[in-house]
PDB file of C-alpha atoms in Angstrom:
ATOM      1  CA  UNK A   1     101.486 115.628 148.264  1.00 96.00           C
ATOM      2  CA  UNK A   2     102.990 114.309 144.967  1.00 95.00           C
ATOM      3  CA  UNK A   3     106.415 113.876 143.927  1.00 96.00           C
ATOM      4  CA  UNK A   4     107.316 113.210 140.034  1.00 95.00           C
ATOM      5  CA  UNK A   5     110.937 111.692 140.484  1.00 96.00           C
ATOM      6  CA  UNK A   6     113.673 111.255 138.219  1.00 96.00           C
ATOM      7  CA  UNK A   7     114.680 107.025 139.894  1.00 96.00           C
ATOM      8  CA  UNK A   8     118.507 107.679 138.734  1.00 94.00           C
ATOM      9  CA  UNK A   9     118.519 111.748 139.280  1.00 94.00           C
ATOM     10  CA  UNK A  10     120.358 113.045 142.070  1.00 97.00           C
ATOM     11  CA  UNK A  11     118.380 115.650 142.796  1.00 97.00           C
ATOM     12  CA  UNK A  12     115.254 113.092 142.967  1.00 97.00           C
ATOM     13  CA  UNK A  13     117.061 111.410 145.041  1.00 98.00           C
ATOM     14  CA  UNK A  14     117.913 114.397 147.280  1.00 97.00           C
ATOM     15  CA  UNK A  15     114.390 114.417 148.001  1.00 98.00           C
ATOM     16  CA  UNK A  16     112.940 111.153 148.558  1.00 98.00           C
ATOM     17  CA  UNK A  17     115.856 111.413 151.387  1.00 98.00           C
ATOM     18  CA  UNK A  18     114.793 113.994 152.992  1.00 98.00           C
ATOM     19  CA  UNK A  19     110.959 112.749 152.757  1.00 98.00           C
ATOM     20  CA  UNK A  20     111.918 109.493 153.887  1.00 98.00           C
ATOM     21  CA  UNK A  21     113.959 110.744 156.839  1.00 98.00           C
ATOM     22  CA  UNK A  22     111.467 113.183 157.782  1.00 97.00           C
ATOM     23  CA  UNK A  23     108.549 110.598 157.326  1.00 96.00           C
ATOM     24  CA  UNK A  24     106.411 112.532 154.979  1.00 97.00           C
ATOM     25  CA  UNK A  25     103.340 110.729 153.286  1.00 95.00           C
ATOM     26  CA  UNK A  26     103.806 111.731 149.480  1.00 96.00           C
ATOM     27  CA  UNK A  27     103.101 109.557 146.647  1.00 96.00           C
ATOM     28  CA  UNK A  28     106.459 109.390 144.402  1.00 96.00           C
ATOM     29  CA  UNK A  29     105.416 109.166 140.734  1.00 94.00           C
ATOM     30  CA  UNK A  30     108.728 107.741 139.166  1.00 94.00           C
ATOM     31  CA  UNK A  31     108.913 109.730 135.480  1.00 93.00           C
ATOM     32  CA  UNK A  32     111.060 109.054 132.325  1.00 92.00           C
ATOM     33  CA  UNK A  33     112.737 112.062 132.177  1.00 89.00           C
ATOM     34  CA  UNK A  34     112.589 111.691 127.953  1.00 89.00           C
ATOM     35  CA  UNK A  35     108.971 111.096 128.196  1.00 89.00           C
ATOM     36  CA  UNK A  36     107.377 113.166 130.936  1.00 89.00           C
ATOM     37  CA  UNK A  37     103.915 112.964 132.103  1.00 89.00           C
ATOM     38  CA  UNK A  38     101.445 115.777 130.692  1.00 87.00           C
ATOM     39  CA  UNK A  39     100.475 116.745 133.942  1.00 83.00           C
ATOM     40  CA  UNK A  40     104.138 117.442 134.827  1.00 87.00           C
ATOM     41  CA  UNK A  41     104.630 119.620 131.629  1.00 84.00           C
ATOM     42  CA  UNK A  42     101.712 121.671 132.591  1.00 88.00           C
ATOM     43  CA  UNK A  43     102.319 122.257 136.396  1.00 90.00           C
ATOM     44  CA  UNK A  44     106.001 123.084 135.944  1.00 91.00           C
ATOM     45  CA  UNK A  45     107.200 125.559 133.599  1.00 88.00           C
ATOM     46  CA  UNK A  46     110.753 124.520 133.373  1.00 89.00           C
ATOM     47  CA  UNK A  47     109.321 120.939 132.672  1.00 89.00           C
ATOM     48  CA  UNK A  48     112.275 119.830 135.146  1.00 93.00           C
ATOM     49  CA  UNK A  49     112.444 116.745 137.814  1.00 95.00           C
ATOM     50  CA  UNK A  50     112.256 116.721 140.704  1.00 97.00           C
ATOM     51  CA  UNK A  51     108.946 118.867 141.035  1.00 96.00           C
ATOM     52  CA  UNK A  52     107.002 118.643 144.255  1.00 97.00           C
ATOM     53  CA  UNK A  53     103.118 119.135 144.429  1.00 95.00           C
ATOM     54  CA  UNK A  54     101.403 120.261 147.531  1.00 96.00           C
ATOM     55  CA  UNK A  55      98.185 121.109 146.806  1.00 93.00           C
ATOM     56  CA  UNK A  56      97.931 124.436 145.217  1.00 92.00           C
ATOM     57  CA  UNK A  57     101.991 124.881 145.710  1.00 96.00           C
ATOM     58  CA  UNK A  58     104.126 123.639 142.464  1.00 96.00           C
ATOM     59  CA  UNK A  59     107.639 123.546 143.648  1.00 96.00           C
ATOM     60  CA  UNK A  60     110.937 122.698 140.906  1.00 94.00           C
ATOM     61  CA  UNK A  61     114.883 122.707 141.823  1.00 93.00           C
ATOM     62  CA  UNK A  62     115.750 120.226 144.423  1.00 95.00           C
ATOM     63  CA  UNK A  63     117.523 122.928 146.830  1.00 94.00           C
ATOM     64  CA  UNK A  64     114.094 124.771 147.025  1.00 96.00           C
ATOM     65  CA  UNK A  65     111.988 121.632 147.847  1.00 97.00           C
ATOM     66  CA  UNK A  66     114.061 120.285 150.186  1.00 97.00           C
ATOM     67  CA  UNK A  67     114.237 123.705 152.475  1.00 96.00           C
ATOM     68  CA  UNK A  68     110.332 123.758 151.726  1.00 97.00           C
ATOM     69  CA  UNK A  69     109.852 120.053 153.630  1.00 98.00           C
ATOM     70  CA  UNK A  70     112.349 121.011 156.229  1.00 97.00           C
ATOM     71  CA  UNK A  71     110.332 124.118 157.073  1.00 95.00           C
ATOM     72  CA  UNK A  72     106.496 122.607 156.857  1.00 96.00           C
ATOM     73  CA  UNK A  73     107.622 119.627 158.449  1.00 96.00           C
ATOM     74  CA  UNK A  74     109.833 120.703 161.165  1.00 95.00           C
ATOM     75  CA  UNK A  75     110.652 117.780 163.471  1.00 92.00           C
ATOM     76  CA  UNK A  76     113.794 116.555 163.026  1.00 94.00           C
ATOM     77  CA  UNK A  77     114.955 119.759 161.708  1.00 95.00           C
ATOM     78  CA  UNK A  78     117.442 119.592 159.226  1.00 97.00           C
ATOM     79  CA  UNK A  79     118.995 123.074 159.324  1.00 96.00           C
ATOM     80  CA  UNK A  80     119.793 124.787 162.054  1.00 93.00           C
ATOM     81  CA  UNK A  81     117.320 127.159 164.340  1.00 91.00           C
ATOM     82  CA  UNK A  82     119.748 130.086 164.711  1.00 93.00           C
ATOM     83  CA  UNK A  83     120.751 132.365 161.744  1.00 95.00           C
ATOM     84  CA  UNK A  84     124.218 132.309 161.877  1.00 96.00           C
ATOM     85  CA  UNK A  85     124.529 128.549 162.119  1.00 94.00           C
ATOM     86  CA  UNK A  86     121.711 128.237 159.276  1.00 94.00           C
ATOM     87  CA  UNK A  87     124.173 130.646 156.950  1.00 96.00           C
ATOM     88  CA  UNK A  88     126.896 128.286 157.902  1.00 95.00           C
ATOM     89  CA  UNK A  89     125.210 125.370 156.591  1.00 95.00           C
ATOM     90  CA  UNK A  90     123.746 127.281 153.598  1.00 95.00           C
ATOM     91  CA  UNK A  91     127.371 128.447 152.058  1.00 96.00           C
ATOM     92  CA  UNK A  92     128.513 124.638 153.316  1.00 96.00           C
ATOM     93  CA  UNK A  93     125.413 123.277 150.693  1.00 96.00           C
ATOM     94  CA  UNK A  94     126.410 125.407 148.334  1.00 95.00           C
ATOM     95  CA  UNK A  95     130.351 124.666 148.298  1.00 95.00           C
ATOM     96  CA  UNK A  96     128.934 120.527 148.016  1.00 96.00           C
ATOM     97  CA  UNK A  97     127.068 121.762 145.206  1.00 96.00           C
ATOM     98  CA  UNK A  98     129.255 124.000 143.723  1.00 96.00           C
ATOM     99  CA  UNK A  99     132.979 122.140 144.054  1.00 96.00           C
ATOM    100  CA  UNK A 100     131.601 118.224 144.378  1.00 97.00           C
ATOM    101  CA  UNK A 101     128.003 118.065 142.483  1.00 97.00           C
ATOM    102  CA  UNK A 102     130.207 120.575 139.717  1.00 97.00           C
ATOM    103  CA  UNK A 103     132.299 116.739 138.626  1.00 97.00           C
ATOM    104  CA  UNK A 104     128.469 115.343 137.876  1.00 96.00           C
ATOM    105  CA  UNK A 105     127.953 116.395 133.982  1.00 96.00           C
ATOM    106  CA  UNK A 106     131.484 115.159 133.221  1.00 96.00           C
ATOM    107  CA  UNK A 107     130.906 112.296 135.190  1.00 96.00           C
ATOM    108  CA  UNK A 108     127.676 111.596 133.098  1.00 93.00           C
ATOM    109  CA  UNK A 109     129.481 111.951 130.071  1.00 91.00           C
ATOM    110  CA  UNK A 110     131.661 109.121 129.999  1.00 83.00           C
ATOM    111  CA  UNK A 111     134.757 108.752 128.686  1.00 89.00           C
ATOM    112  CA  UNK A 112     138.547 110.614 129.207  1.00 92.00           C
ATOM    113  CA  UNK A 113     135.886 113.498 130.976  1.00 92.00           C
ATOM    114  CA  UNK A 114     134.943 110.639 133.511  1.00 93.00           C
ATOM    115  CA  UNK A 115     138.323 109.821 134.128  1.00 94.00           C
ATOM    116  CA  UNK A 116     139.613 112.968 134.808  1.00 96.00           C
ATOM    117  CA  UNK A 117     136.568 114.234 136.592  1.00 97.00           C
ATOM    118  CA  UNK A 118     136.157 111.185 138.872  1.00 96.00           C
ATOM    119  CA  UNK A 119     139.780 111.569 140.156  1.00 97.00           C
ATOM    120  CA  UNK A 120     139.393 114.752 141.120  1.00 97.00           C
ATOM    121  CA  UNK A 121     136.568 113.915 142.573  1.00 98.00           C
ATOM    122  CA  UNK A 122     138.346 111.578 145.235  1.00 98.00           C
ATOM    123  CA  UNK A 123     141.162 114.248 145.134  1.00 98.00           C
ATOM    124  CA  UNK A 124     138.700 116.465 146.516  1.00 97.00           C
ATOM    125  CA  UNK A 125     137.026 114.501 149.082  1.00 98.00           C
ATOM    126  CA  UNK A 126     140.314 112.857 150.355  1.00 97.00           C
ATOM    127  CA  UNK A 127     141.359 116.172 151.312  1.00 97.00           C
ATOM    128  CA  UNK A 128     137.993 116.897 153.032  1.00 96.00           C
ATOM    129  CA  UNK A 129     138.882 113.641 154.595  1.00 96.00           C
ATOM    130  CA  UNK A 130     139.261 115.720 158.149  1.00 95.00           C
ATOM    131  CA  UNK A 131     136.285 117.235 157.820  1.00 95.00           C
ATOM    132  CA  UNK A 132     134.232 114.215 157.898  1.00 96.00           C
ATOM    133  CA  UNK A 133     135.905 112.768 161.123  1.00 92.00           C
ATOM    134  CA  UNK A 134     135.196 115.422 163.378  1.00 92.00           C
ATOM    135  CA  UNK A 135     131.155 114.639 164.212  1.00 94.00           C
ATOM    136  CA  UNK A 136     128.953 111.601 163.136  1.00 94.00           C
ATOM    137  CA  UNK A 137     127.516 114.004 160.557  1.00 96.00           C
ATOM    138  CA  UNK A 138     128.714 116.252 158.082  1.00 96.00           C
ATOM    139  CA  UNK A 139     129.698 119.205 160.358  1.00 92.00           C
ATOM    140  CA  UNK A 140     126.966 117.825 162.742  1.00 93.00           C
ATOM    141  CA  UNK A 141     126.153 115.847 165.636  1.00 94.00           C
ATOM    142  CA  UNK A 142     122.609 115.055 163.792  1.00 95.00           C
ATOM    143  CA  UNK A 143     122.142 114.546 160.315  1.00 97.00           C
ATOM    144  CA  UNK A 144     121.354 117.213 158.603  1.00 97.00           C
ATOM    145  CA  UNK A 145     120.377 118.814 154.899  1.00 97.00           C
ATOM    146  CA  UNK A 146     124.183 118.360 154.198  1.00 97.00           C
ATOM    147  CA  UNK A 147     124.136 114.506 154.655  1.00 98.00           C
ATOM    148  CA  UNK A 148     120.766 114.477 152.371  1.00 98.00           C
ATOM    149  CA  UNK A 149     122.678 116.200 149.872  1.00 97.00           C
ATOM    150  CA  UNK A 150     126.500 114.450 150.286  1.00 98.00           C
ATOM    151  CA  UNK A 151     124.844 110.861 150.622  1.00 98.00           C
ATOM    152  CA  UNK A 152     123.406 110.489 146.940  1.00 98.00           C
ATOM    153  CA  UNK A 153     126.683 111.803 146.015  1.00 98.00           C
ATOM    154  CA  UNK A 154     128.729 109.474 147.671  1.00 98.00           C
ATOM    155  CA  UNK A 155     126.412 106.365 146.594  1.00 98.00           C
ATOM    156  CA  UNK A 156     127.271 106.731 143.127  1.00 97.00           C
ATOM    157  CA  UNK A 157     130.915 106.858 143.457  1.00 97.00           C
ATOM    158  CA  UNK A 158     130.657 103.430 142.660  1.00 95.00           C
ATOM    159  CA  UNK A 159     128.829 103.800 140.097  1.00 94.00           C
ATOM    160  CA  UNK A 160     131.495 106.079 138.516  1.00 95.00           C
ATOM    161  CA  UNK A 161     134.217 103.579 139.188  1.00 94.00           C
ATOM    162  CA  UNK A 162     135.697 106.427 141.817  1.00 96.00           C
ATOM    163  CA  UNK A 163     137.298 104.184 144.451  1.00 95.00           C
ATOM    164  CA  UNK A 164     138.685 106.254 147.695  1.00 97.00           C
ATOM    165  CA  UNK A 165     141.979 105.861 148.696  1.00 97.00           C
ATOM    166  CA  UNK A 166     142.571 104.504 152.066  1.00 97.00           C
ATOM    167  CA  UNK A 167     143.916 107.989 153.041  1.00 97.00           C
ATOM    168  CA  UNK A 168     139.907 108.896 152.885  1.00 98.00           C
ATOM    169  CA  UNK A 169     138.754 106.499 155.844  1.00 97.00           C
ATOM    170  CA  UNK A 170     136.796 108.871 157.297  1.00 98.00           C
ATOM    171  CA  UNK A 171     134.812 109.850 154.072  1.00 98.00           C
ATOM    172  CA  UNK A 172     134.215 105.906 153.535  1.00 97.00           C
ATOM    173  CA  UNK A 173     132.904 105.541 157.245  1.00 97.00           C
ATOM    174  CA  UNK A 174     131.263 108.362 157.393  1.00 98.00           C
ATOM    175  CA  UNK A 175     129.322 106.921 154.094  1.00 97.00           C
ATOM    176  CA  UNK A 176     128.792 103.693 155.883  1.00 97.00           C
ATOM    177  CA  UNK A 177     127.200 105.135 158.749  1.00 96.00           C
ATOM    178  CA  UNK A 178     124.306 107.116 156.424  1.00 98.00           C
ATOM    179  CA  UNK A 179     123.420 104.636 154.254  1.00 98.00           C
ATOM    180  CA  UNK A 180     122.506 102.095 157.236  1.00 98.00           C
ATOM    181  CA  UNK A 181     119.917 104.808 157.891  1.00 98.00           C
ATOM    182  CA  UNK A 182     116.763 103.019 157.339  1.00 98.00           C
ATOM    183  CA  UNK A 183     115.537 106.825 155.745  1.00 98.00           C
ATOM    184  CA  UNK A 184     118.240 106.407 153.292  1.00 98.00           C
ATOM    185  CA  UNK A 185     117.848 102.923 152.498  1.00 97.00           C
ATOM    186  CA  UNK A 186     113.942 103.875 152.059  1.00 97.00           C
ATOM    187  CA  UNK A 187     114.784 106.546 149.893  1.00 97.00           C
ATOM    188  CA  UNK A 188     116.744 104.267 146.840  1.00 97.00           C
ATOM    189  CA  UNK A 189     114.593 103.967 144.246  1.00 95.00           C
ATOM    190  CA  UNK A 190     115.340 100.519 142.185  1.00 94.00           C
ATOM    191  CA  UNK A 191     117.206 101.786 139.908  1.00 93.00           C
ATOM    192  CA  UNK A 192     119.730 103.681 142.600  1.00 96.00           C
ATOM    193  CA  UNK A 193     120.262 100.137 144.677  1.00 94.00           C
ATOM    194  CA  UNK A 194     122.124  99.078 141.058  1.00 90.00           C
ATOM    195  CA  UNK A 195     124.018 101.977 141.555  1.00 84.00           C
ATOM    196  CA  UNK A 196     125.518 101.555 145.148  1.00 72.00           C
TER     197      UNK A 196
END
């Protein structure tokens, strides 16, 4: 199994969490995403990052990979068994991805767009703030395919300059507790431990 990561990408980073939690053997190929490897242009279409190899399978968008791991490699699992509980986490990924991951590209772009987007940002997760007190986890008693995708998130805050108010406690501790996770510590690339 081969992964061609993005070392500063979210979505890499997505990933390498939930193969690091999981314990999966892959070899990560960190990529420039201006200067791609030909074998990545060839095997993926949409010449995007991450893209997961495993052996004749050639999987692309992070969502997609990280439901394919959870499935071949069941134990821990990181959605739930029953339907109804996997739909709940399902529209709870995609509200993360939709309302939080949404402040990214402005983020990324710097200037009055950063501002503005990164207080919104802790706008929006201060008034989650109750949210993330009720369990250990996001929503769970375990972690879960929510932390793997709310923990890169939260990691770069810092990197944004987004500082949480002390009225969002519970988001900050709840942070705490995942990245002491030796899976998440595993997963930073080099370039993401500048970051946090």
């Amino acid at each position: 199994m081969t992964m061609f990561s993005d070392p500063e990408c979210i979505h890499s980073h997505r990933v390498r969490l939930i193969l690091a939690e999981k314990g999966i053997q892959a070899e990560v190929e960190s990529c420039d995403p201006d200067n791609k490897p030909e074998d990545l242009i060839q095997l993926n279409p949409s010449n995007s990052l991450p893209t997961l190899i495993d052996r004749d399978l050639v999987l692309y968008d992070a969502r997609v990979v990280v439901e394919y791991l959870d499935e071949r490699y069941p134990h821990p699992p990181f959605m739930p068994i029953d339907p109804v509980s996997r739909a709940r986490t399902r529209l709870a990924l995609f509200r993360i991805e939709s309302d939080w991951y949404s402040f990214l590209p402005s983020l990324d772009a710097g200037g009055e767009s950063r501002t503005t987007a990164g207080m919104q940002l802790a706008e929006s997760l201060t008034a989650a703030s109750d949210v993330f007190s009720v369990m250990p986890y996001f929503l769970s008693e375990e972690f879960s395919m929510l932390d793997a995708t709310l923990a890169p998130l939260l990691w770069r805050l810092n990197h944004y300059g987004i500082v949480l108010p002390n009225a969002a406690a519970p988001v900050t501790e709840y942070a705490k507790r995942v990245f002491a996770r030796p899976g998440f510590q595993a997963s930073l690339s080099d370039v993401e431990r500048e970051l946090g």
